[in-house]
Amino acid sequence: MQFARVVEVYDKIEATTKRLEMTDHLVRLLRDTPLEDLDKVVYLTQGRIHPDYMGIELGLAEKMVLRVVTHATGLDESKVNRMWKDKGDLGLVAEDAISARRQKPLESIPLTVAKVYENLDAIASESGEGSQERKVRLLSDLLGNATPREAKYIVRMVVGKMRLGVADMTIVDALALTFATKADRDRVEQAYNVSSDLGEVARAISTKGLKGLDEIRLKLFRPIRAMLAERLETLEEIFKRMGKVALEYKYDGLRVQAHVSRTKVQLFSRHLENITEQFPEIVEGLRTAIRGRDAIVEGEAVPVDSNTGEFLPFQEVSRRRGRKTDVDRMAKEFPVTLFSFDCLLRDGEDLTPRPYTERRKALEAVVGTGETIRYSTSRVTESVKEAEKFFDEALQAGCEGLMAKALDSPYEAGARGFQWIKFKKEYSAALSDTIDLVVVGAFAGRGKRAGSYGALLMAAYDEEADMFRTTCKLGTGFDDETLRKLPEKLKGARQDRRPARVDSKLEADVWFNPEVVLEVRGAELTVSPVHTAAAGVIRPGAGLAIRFPRFTGRWRDDKGPEDATTVKELLEMYRSQLKRTKASP
Ligand code: ATP
C-alpha cells in the first residue's frame, strides 16, 4: 500500500477531536490496508514500530534529524535552523523544508508502507560502530522520496513524537468494526489485554477472525495488562459486597510483573515497559527463588532501609534510570524488596482463569522467599473487627492500607472492577488521598519564578470521550530546583496550540500534549465554572476543581496519561465527600 494513503488519513485524524470520527477514519484505512501491511499500519498509528514492551525506541537525536533534513533538501543550514526555532516541531520543519526544496530528486519513487516500516525498523535496530551513519542513510533514503506531508510523519516518528492522539482503545474499536462487529469489541480488547500487542491482535483477527483472537494466550516474556482495583471507603462496605475475603497489605511502591524461566528474568512495569535493568537485586532474587520451570509473578517493589528494615519513600527508586554503574550503586544503597502477590503462569500453565486462592497457593509453591523476594502479608477473614486490626498493622508496617481480593476471582487482565478493592488510610477525610493528574498546560512565572512556570494546568482523563479535562492549576509543592527545571523537563511534550484531546476553558501560555503524570494531593473537590472536568454534571456550566492542590514530589513516570485519575473517579470522590459532609453535624 502507498504510504500516501496512510498519511492522508493521519491528516484527517489530526484535524478531529471526536473519538467517533477518529474511529471512522481508522476503519476506512484498515479496510483499505492489505493483510501484509496491517500490523505495520497499526504500529505506525501508535507511533511505534513494535509493541511497547519490547522497548525498541526510534528516538533519533533531533540535531541529527535536522542535519538529514538539511542535507535531503539542499537548503541552507541556517534557514532550516530558523524554521526549527520558529516551529518547535521537527515534523513541520521537515514538511516545509521538503516543500521549499531546491532540487526535486530526479527519480523519486513513491513510498510504500512496507518501505517506510522497513527503514524505520532498521533505524531502530542499528547499533554499534558506524550505526549513526547507517541511520542517517536510512532516513535520507526515506526523506529523499517523501512528499512534504509524508516527511512530516516520518520525522515525527523518528524523533519519537508521533502523537496522533489515537488511544489504544480507539484502535481496538476500529479493529472490531473492521473485522467483526461492534458487539465483539470486548473480545478484541481482551486479546489486547492478554498480549499487549495490537499488531498481533490485528494479524489474528484479520486472518482468522474471532477464532484467531482465542488463540492469543498468555506467554512468557510478553507482559499482560495489569488487573486494577476499585475503591471503597469503609471496610463495612467491602464486606457487604464481598463476604469472606482475602485481605493483603497494600504496599506503596512500583508494580512489577516478573517473567521468570530458569535462564532468564524480565521485569515489566505497570505501563508495560521493560524495567529489568533497573532492578538487578530483584532479578538476582528471583533467579534463586524460582522453584518451578517458569512463572509469571506479580508484586509491588518497595525500597527498604537495610539498616532499620523500614520502608523508604518510593522516590528513592524512581530515579533509577541511566547508567548501569549508577543503578548498581543505588541498588546497594536503597535495595528494593518485591512483595509478590499473584502468580499468573506456572510451568507453562495459564493460571489467570483460576480463582485467587489457587493462584496464591501456586505463588507460594513456585517462588521461595529471600532477602529481596517476599510474599505480601495476607489474611482471609469475614470479620470487620479482624480487618480493622489487620489494617492498623498494615499502617504500622508502613503500608498505605489494604487490598481486598475476592477469593473466587480470576485474574482479569486490564480490567478495573470490584474483584479487587483498595482501602486506604485517609479515606475518611475529604480528598486526602492523592490523585494522579496530567500536565496539559503551563502559565508563565512571575517574580521569583520568572523564566520558569508559575503554575501548571492539570487535567483528569475522561475515558468515555478519550479527552483530558482540566481540574486545577498546580503551583505549590515544587522545590526550587524542580521549578527551575520544569520547562526543560516538559519540553518534549510542548505544543504550539491546544492539543485536540485537551478540553480547557483557560488559555494557557504554553500547551503540552498529555503525557506527563504528576501525583497531586488536594484538600477537597469543589464545583467551579473555570474547569472542564465533569462539566455540567453537577451544575450547568460548571466542572469539578481540586482545592489547594499540591505536588507530592512524585512524577508518575510509571503511568501513561490514560492511567491518570479519571473524571468518573473525581465524580465518585465528590459524591462521597458530599455524603460525608451532609452526614456530619
Ligand atoms: P491504579 O493502579 O489502581 O490505577 P495507583 O497506581 O494510583 O492506581 P492505587 O490506586 O493506590 O495505585 O492502588 C493500586 C496499586 O496498588 C496496584 O496497581 C499495585 O501497584 C499496588 N499494590 C500494592 N500492594 C498490592 C497488593 N497486595 N495487591 C495488589 N496490588 C497492590
XYZ file of C-alpha atoms and ligand atoms in Angstrom:
616
model
C 0.000 0.000 0.000
C 1.142 3.522 -0.725
C 2.251 5.438 2.353
C 0.439 8.471 0.923
C -2.901 6.785 1.690
C -1.953 6.356 5.339
C -0.779 9.937 5.614
C -3.991 11.222 4.105
C -5.902 9.527 6.929
C -3.444 10.751 9.582
C -4.095 14.308 8.470
C -7.817 13.765 8.933
C -7.310 12.179 12.340
C -5.131 15.067 13.411
C -7.838 17.506 12.440
C -10.547 15.994 14.620
C -11.131 15.893 18.337
C -14.000 13.467 18.180
C -13.222 9.885 19.025
C -16.014 8.533 16.835
C -14.748 10.404 13.795
C -11.249 9.181 14.501
C -12.557 5.628 14.657
C -14.370 6.075 11.320
C -11.212 7.303 9.622
C -9.274 4.392 11.045
C -11.859 1.853 9.941
C -11.673 3.187 6.405
C -7.908 2.963 6.498
C -7.877 -0.577 7.897
C -10.379 -1.707 5.264
C -8.077 -0.425 2.516
C -4.977 -1.996 4.017
C -3.785 -5.270 2.523
C -3.254 -8.014 5.108
C 0.510 -7.968 4.862
C 0.644 -4.286 5.820
C -1.978 -4.348 8.526
C 0.178 -4.796 11.616
C 2.614 -2.210 10.281
C -0.166 0.342 9.863
C -1.370 -0.393 13.395
C 2.094 0.109 14.914
C 2.718 3.274 12.887
C -0.613 4.660 14.075
C 0.502 4.007 17.646
C 3.662 5.960 16.836
C 5.901 2.944 17.123
C 7.219 0.009 15.161
C 6.889 -2.764 17.733
C 4.731 -3.257 20.819
C 5.770 -1.131 23.762
C 7.123 -3.890 25.941
C 9.885 -4.739 23.506
C 11.458 -1.434 24.418
C 12.540 -0.715 20.849
C 12.765 3.035 20.581
C 13.351 5.107 17.481
C 14.205 8.309 19.345
C 16.855 9.762 16.995
C 18.579 12.890 18.288
C 16.810 15.991 16.984
C 20.070 17.615 15.890
C 20.875 14.641 13.746
C 17.451 14.638 12.090
C 17.838 18.337 11.420
C 21.086 17.605 9.610
C 19.425 14.943 7.471
C 16.582 17.317 6.592
C 19.106 19.976 5.597
C 21.041 17.525 3.511
C 17.991 15.987 1.836
C 16.588 19.357 0.805
C 19.738 21.225 -0.067
C 18.514 24.224 1.928
C 20.835 26.439 3.982
C 21.560 25.071 7.399
C 20.817 28.448 8.958
C 17.446 28.570 7.247
C 16.463 25.125 8.491
C 17.654 26.026 11.985
C 15.485 29.130 11.922
C 12.467 27.092 10.888
C 13.198 24.766 13.813
C 13.307 27.707 16.244
C 10.025 29.121 14.883
C 8.061 25.912 14.774
C 9.396 23.766 17.576
C 8.017 20.703 15.769
C 10.568 18.930 13.632
C 7.796 17.278 11.628
C 6.519 20.663 10.462
C 10.071 21.752 9.704
C 10.539 18.685 7.502
C 7.208 19.336 5.764
C 8.095 22.937 4.957
C 11.662 22.176 4.073
C 10.666 19.487 1.588
C 8.110 21.855 0.030
C 10.795 24.506 -0.353
C 13.403 22.004 -1.519
C 15.751 23.491 -4.122
C 16.028 20.485 -6.356
C 13.429 17.846 -6.663
C 15.123 14.426 -6.807
C 15.319 13.191 -10.357
C 13.844 9.811 -9.817
C 11.853 9.733 -6.675
C 9.960 6.531 -6.012
C 6.618 6.822 -4.206
C 6.937 5.426 -0.676
C 5.086 2.305 0.330
C 4.075 1.380 3.866
C 6.428 -1.598 3.689
C 9.372 0.583 2.702
C 8.746 3.178 5.414
C 8.335 0.486 8.034
C 11.380 -1.438 6.885
C 13.641 1.603 7.058
C 12.275 2.742 10.427
C 12.726 -0.752 11.806
C 16.287 -0.838 10.527
C 16.961 2.578 12.098
C 15.720 1.292 15.449
C 17.767 -1.850 15.383
C 21.076 -0.334 14.215
C 23.663 -0.182 16.935
C 27.398 -0.244 17.426
C 30.174 1.186 15.339
C 29.096 3.146 12.291
C 25.442 2.884 13.267
C 24.915 6.657 13.225
C 25.917 6.907 9.583
C 23.740 3.967 8.680
C 20.774 5.542 10.447
C 21.371 8.801 8.586
C 21.451 6.938 5.309
C 18.209 5.089 6.030
C 16.417 8.282 6.952
C 17.825 10.188 3.952
C 16.585 7.395 1.733
C 13.054 7.959 3.054
C 13.120 11.749 3.027
C 14.591 11.817 -0.478
C 11.453 10.099 -1.743
C 8.870 11.598 0.608
C 6.220 14.166 -0.164
C 6.121 17.064 2.318
C 3.227 15.514 4.226
C 4.858 12.113 4.359
C 8.048 13.715 5.636
C 6.120 15.332 8.484
C 5.018 11.995 9.900
C 8.258 10.159 9.167
C 10.250 12.774 11.049
C 7.835 12.891 13.974
C 8.135 9.148 14.132
C 11.929 9.005 14.187
C 12.209 11.587 16.954
C 9.614 9.653 18.977
C 6.903 12.335 18.776
C 4.248 10.936 16.526
C 1.334 11.787 18.812
C -1.613 11.321 16.545
C -3.699 11.232 19.685
C -5.219 7.845 18.861
C -5.667 5.934 22.114
C -5.077 2.182 22.063
C -8.743 1.619 22.832
C -9.717 3.584 19.709
C -7.648 1.157 17.658
C -9.395 -1.708 19.476
C -12.770 -0.211 18.468
C -11.634 0.194 14.876
C -10.327 -3.384 14.636
C -13.639 -4.734 15.930
C -15.643 -2.637 13.476
C -13.430 -3.556 10.539
C -13.062 -7.292 11.039
C -16.026 -8.245 13.240
C -18.861 -6.220 14.735
C -19.262 -3.610 17.417
C -20.606 -6.312 19.731
C -17.293 -8.160 19.533
C -15.308 -5.195 20.758
C -14.712 -6.643 24.227
C -13.250 -9.795 22.769
C -10.795 -7.697 20.805
C -9.924 -5.758 23.932
C -9.443 -8.995 25.841
C -6.957 -10.233 23.242
C -5.109 -6.937 23.575
C -5.127 -7.122 27.382
C -3.520 -10.542 27.253
C -0.956 -9.796 24.538
C -0.258 -6.066 24.978
C 0.321 -6.136 21.233
C -2.197 -4.503 18.889
C -0.217 -5.600 15.843
C -0.641 -9.210 16.851
C -4.340 -8.691 17.534
C -4.705 -7.153 14.069
C -2.891 -10.067 12.438
C -5.029 -12.610 14.284
C -8.437 -11.074 13.658
C -7.762 -10.152 10.050
C -6.593 -13.621 9.052
C -8.643 -15.905 11.296
C -11.465 -13.740 12.566
C -12.687 -14.083 16.142
C -11.282 -17.595 16.347
C -7.867 -16.070 15.844
C -8.355 -13.944 18.936
C -8.974 -17.014 21.069
C -5.591 -18.324 20.046
C -3.876 -15.363 21.698
C -2.754 -16.664 25.054
C -0.645 -15.612 27.945
C 3.001 -16.140 27.068
C 6.256 -15.965 28.994
C 8.255 -12.772 28.346
C 5.267 -10.934 26.897
C 3.570 -8.862 29.612
C -0.140 -8.953 30.243
C -2.021 -5.747 31.085
C -2.440 -5.378 34.827
C -5.638 -6.131 36.734
C -6.727 -2.974 38.581
C -8.704 -2.227 41.706
C -11.808 -0.213 42.509
C -12.006 1.701 45.761
C -14.429 1.761 48.637
C -14.400 3.940 51.690
C -15.239 1.639 54.549
C -14.407 -1.906 55.491
C -18.118 -2.499 56.124
C -18.912 -1.726 52.501
C -16.172 -4.084 51.386
C -17.552 -6.956 53.445
C -21.090 -6.222 52.348
C -20.030 -6.620 48.752
C -17.555 -9.453 49.046
C -18.346 -11.504 52.141
C -15.359 -13.546 53.150
C -12.284 -12.026 51.512
C -8.543 -12.183 51.293
C -7.006 -9.006 52.655
C -3.453 -8.085 51.763
C -1.179 -5.292 52.835
C -1.201 -2.569 50.221
C 2.433 -1.625 49.637
C 3.317 1.771 48.251
C 5.880 1.137 45.582
C 6.112 0.163 41.955
C 4.070 -2.628 40.473
C 6.284 -5.239 38.852
C 5.325 -8.126 36.607
C 8.180 -10.634 36.616
C 8.615 -13.253 33.900
C 10.976 -15.931 35.088
C 12.487 -19.010 33.481
C 15.477 -20.951 34.690
C 17.788 -18.987 32.475
C 16.176 -15.586 32.126
C 14.297 -12.982 34.158
C 12.441 -9.973 32.730
C 10.605 -7.315 34.680
C 7.809 -5.112 33.342
C 6.216 -2.020 34.838
C 2.504 -1.419 35.085
C 2.940 0.615 31.961
C 4.444 -2.458 30.243
C 7.909 -1.008 29.971
C 10.780 -3.411 30.297
C 12.432 -2.358 33.580
C 14.695 -5.380 34.045
C 17.871 -3.277 34.050
C 16.599 -1.048 36.819
C 16.256 -3.734 39.467
C 19.251 -6.090 39.439
C 18.555 -7.143 43.030
C 15.067 -8.423 42.129
C 16.391 -10.221 39.056
C 19.012 -11.914 41.204
C 16.498 -12.682 43.944
C 14.050 -14.290 41.520
C 16.757 -16.294 39.857
C 17.453 -18.119 43.086
C 13.871 -18.109 44.377
C 12.228 -19.834 41.419
C 11.350 -23.430 42.157
C 9.446 -24.393 39.049
C 10.335 -24.424 35.363
C 8.890 -20.993 34.692
C 6.476 -18.458 36.143
C 4.874 -15.046 35.783
C 4.671 -13.397 39.167
C 3.279 -10.020 40.129
C 4.231 -7.928 43.099
C 4.985 -4.480 44.427
C 8.622 -3.351 44.640
C 9.333 -1.241 47.688
C 12.640 0.309 48.794
C 13.682 -0.924 52.197
C 16.205 0.690 54.551
C 18.798 -2.012 55.001
C 19.676 -0.735 58.487
C 16.241 -0.470 60.029
C 14.240 -2.775 57.771
C 11.705 0.034 57.360
C 10.134 1.079 54.078
C 11.554 4.142 52.385
C 9.653 6.686 50.302
C 9.181 5.426 46.818
C 11.001 8.442 45.341
C 14.248 6.756 46.357
C 13.920 4.310 43.487
C 12.017 6.320 40.925
C 15.317 7.917 39.933
C 16.818 4.614 38.939
C 17.486 5.203 35.321
C 20.564 5.712 33.263
C 23.985 4.200 33.596
C 24.440 0.708 34.896
C 27.035 1.762 37.475
C 24.564 4.262 38.971
C 21.813 1.656 39.076
C 24.124 -0.815 40.801
C 25.152 1.816 43.343
C 21.521 2.694 44.095
C 20.573 -0.969 44.293
C 23.139 -1.271 47.079
C 22.174 1.947 48.813
C 18.382 1.582 48.578
C 17.660 -2.051 47.749
C 14.073 -2.892 46.931
C 12.089 -5.890 48.040
C 9.465 -7.441 45.826
C 6.309 -8.228 47.787
C 4.812 -10.795 45.446
C 1.030 -11.121 45.432
C -0.033 -13.098 42.374
C 1.039 -15.904 40.103
C -0.320 -15.809 36.543
C 1.598 -18.611 34.900
C 3.281 -21.669 36.295
C 5.227 -24.286 34.366
C 3.615 -23.244 31.116
C 0.083 -23.254 32.503
C -2.002 -20.090 32.294
C -3.413 -19.601 35.788
C -5.366 -16.411 35.085
C -8.758 -18.199 34.834
C -8.139 -19.906 38.204
C -9.547 -18.432 41.421
C -7.434 -16.154 43.603
C -6.920 -18.797 46.295
C -5.379 -21.249 43.848
C -3.121 -18.630 42.357
C -1.906 -17.621 45.783
C -1.075 -21.259 46.559
C 0.746 -21.545 43.250
C 2.700 -18.394 44.087
C 3.954 -19.831 47.330
C 4.834 -23.099 45.612
C 6.654 -21.646 42.641
C 8.839 -18.973 44.219
C 10.600 -19.205 47.525
C 11.359 -16.137 49.602
C 14.684 -14.482 50.198
C 16.163 -11.135 51.103
C 14.620 -9.315 48.140
C 11.623 -11.556 47.456
C 8.762 -11.917 49.901
C 5.047 -12.609 49.826
C 2.522 -9.884 50.528
C 1.189 -10.278 54.053
C -2.331 -11.633 53.711
C -5.256 -12.825 55.767
C -8.580 -14.391 54.896
C -11.426 -13.150 57.056
C -15.080 -12.211 57.222
C -14.849 -10.137 60.355
C -14.790 -6.343 60.235
C -13.093 -6.284 63.625
C -10.290 -8.510 62.495
C -9.960 -6.479 59.305
C -9.645 -3.236 61.300
C -6.871 -4.753 63.344
C -5.128 -6.025 60.241
C -5.472 -2.558 58.693
C -3.770 -0.969 61.706
C -0.973 -3.495 61.450
C -0.569 -2.663 57.770
C -0.251 1.052 58.551
C 2.230 0.331 61.295
C 4.298 -1.717 58.897
C 4.483 1.368 56.664
C 1.856 0.316 54.133
C -0.827 2.521 52.597
C -3.755 0.364 53.559
C -5.281 -2.892 52.389
C -6.266 -4.610 49.184
C -9.331 -6.810 49.425
C -9.498 -9.620 46.883
C -12.461 -11.851 46.091
C -11.483 -15.431 46.884
C -13.005 -16.881 43.737
C -11.899 -14.138 41.349
C -9.942 -14.907 38.179
C -7.170 -12.540 37.087
C -8.847 -10.140 34.689
C -6.172 -8.514 32.566
C -6.587 -4.785 32.063
C -9.866 -4.637 33.994
C -10.769 -2.385 36.899
C -13.554 -3.973 38.885
C -14.817 -4.806 42.336
C -12.936 -8.131 42.439
C -10.070 -6.182 43.921
C -10.900 -3.276 46.198
C -8.415 -0.850 47.658
C -8.895 0.676 51.050
C -6.521 3.415 52.105
C -5.906 5.205 55.320
C -7.142 8.708 54.639
C -10.439 7.808 53.070
C -12.456 9.153 55.929
C -11.169 12.714 55.397
C -12.210 14.667 52.362
C -9.802 14.083 49.484
C -6.712 13.384 51.469
C -5.966 10.554 49.092
C -3.590 11.526 46.324
C -4.703 11.714 42.716
C -2.701 11.475 39.524
C -3.196 14.301 37.052
C -1.833 15.018 33.591
C 0.078 18.192 32.714
C -1.677 19.853 29.758
C -0.539 23.459 30.015
C 1.521 25.995 31.923
C 1.378 29.637 32.893
C 4.470 31.843 32.766
C 6.057 32.533 36.147
C 6.399 35.965 37.657
C 8.765 37.424 40.270
C 10.885 34.679 41.708
C 9.520 32.280 39.147
C 10.217 34.451 36.099
C 11.755 32.356 33.357
C 10.051 29.220 34.556
C 6.423 28.293 35.015
C 4.294 29.812 37.747
C 1.704 27.074 37.624
C 0.810 24.009 35.602
C -2.619 23.321 34.177
C -3.650 19.829 35.256
C -6.267 17.527 33.807
C -8.083 14.318 34.630
C -8.791 11.677 31.989
C -12.278 11.315 30.556
C -12.324 7.679 29.465
C -15.605 7.827 27.624
C -14.676 10.694 25.359
C -10.955 9.934 25.418
C -10.251 13.554 26.395
C -8.274 15.314 29.085
C -10.329 17.834 31.058
C -8.825 20.404 33.371
C -9.369 20.324 37.102
C -6.800 22.632 38.712
C -3.842 24.931 38.390
C -0.922 23.454 40.259
C 1.644 25.850 41.696
C 2.744 24.522 45.078
C 4.809 21.612 46.203
C 7.694 22.241 43.812
C 11.136 22.776 45.316
C 13.332 25.471 43.749
C 15.328 23.099 41.668
C 12.340 21.225 40.257
C 10.762 24.561 39.477
C 13.814 25.776 37.607
C 13.967 22.599 35.573
C 10.259 22.406 34.724
C 10.445 23.980 31.244
C 13.307 21.655 30.307
C 11.606 18.628 31.783
C 8.345 19.290 29.934
C 9.962 20.469 26.707
C 9.354 17.216 24.891
C 5.588 17.492 25.257
C 5.303 21.141 24.199
C 2.791 22.053 21.530
C 2.064 25.224 19.568
C -1.603 25.130 20.264
C -4.053 23.352 22.492
C -3.857 19.645 21.656
C -7.068 18.204 20.284
C -7.567 15.876 23.236
C -7.348 18.680 25.792
C -10.547 20.363 26.903
C -9.916 23.675 28.660
C -11.687 26.963 29.218
C -8.476 28.508 30.449
C -5.994 29.823 27.917
C -2.574 28.519 28.963
C 0.626 30.333 27.974
C 2.134 27.041 26.905
C 0.333 23.840 25.911
C 1.504 20.310 26.382
C 0.499 17.102 24.790
C -1.000 14.989 27.583
C 1.966 12.801 28.518
C 3.361 13.675 31.914
C 1.555 12.481 35.034
C 2.117 14.025 38.467
C 0.856 12.902 41.826
C -1.191 15.616 43.499
C -2.686 15.977 46.935
C -5.713 18.235 47.351
C -7.849 19.380 50.236
C -11.246 18.890 48.646
C -13.257 18.935 45.479
C -15.411 21.922 44.632
C -17.702 22.949 41.808
C -16.020 25.533 39.598
C -17.037 27.417 36.462
C -13.398 27.556 35.372
C -12.648 23.865 34.929
C -13.982 21.345 32.456
C -13.729 18.019 34.321
C -17.265 16.631 34.669
C -18.599 19.891 33.224
C -22.355 20.235 33.546
C -22.793 17.058 35.561
C -23.271 18.613 38.980
C -24.294 22.072 37.886
C -24.816 23.583 34.406
C -21.742 25.401 33.154
C -19.505 24.215 35.957
C -16.989 21.427 36.378
C -15.040 19.935 39.269
C -11.937 21.594 40.698
C -9.368 20.450 43.246
C -8.947 22.922 46.092
C -5.436 23.602 47.389
C -3.661 21.199 45.092
C -0.077 20.378 45.956
C 2.542 18.376 44.064
C 3.673 15.468 46.262
C 7.081 15.376 44.550
C 6.295 12.148 42.755
C 6.466 12.050 38.954
C 4.332 9.129 37.916
C 6.670 8.004 35.161
C 5.140 4.562 35.506
C 1.757 5.878 34.411
C 0.635 6.862 30.959
C -1.847 9.727 30.566
C -4.721 7.273 30.227
C -3.796 5.773 33.610
C -4.333 9.087 35.401
C -7.268 9.646 37.747
C -10.405 9.694 35.644
C -13.198 12.248 35.585
C -15.503 9.452 36.701
C -13.339 8.806 39.758
C -13.361 12.518 40.606
C -17.128 12.495 40.410
C -17.322 9.487 42.695
C -14.999 11.196 45.171
C -17.056 14.366 45.016
C -20.271 12.499 45.656
C -18.884 10.534 48.558
C -17.349 13.657 50.036
C -20.702 15.345 49.818
C -22.363 12.431 51.593
C -19.885 12.679 54.415
C -20.247 16.420 54.813
C -24.005 16.098 54.947
C -23.816 13.295 57.468
C -21.627 15.239 59.872
C -23.373 17.628 62.288
P -4.221 2.057 39.955
O -3.058 1.125 39.771
O -5.401 1.371 40.613
O -4.613 2.825 38.756
P -2.415 3.651 41.595
O -1.208 3.212 40.829
O -2.546 5.076 41.927
O -3.775 3.203 40.926
P -3.520 2.666 43.905
O -4.822 3.139 43.420
O -3.019 3.316 45.125
O -2.407 2.776 42.860
O -3.590 1.067 44.106
C -3.397 0.071 43.161
C -1.954 -0.402 43.168
O -1.564 -0.893 44.453
C -1.652 -1.609 42.293
O -1.547 -1.267 40.942
C -0.352 -2.119 42.865
O 0.726 -1.436 42.245
C -0.386 -1.681 44.311
N -0.409 -2.758 45.303
C 0.236 -2.714 46.496
N 0.024 -3.803 47.213
C -0.783 -4.620 46.489
C -1.350 -5.897 46.700
N -1.148 -6.581 47.819
N -2.146 -6.396 45.720
C -2.367 -5.724 44.580
N -1.860 -4.507 44.325
C -1.057 -3.953 45.259
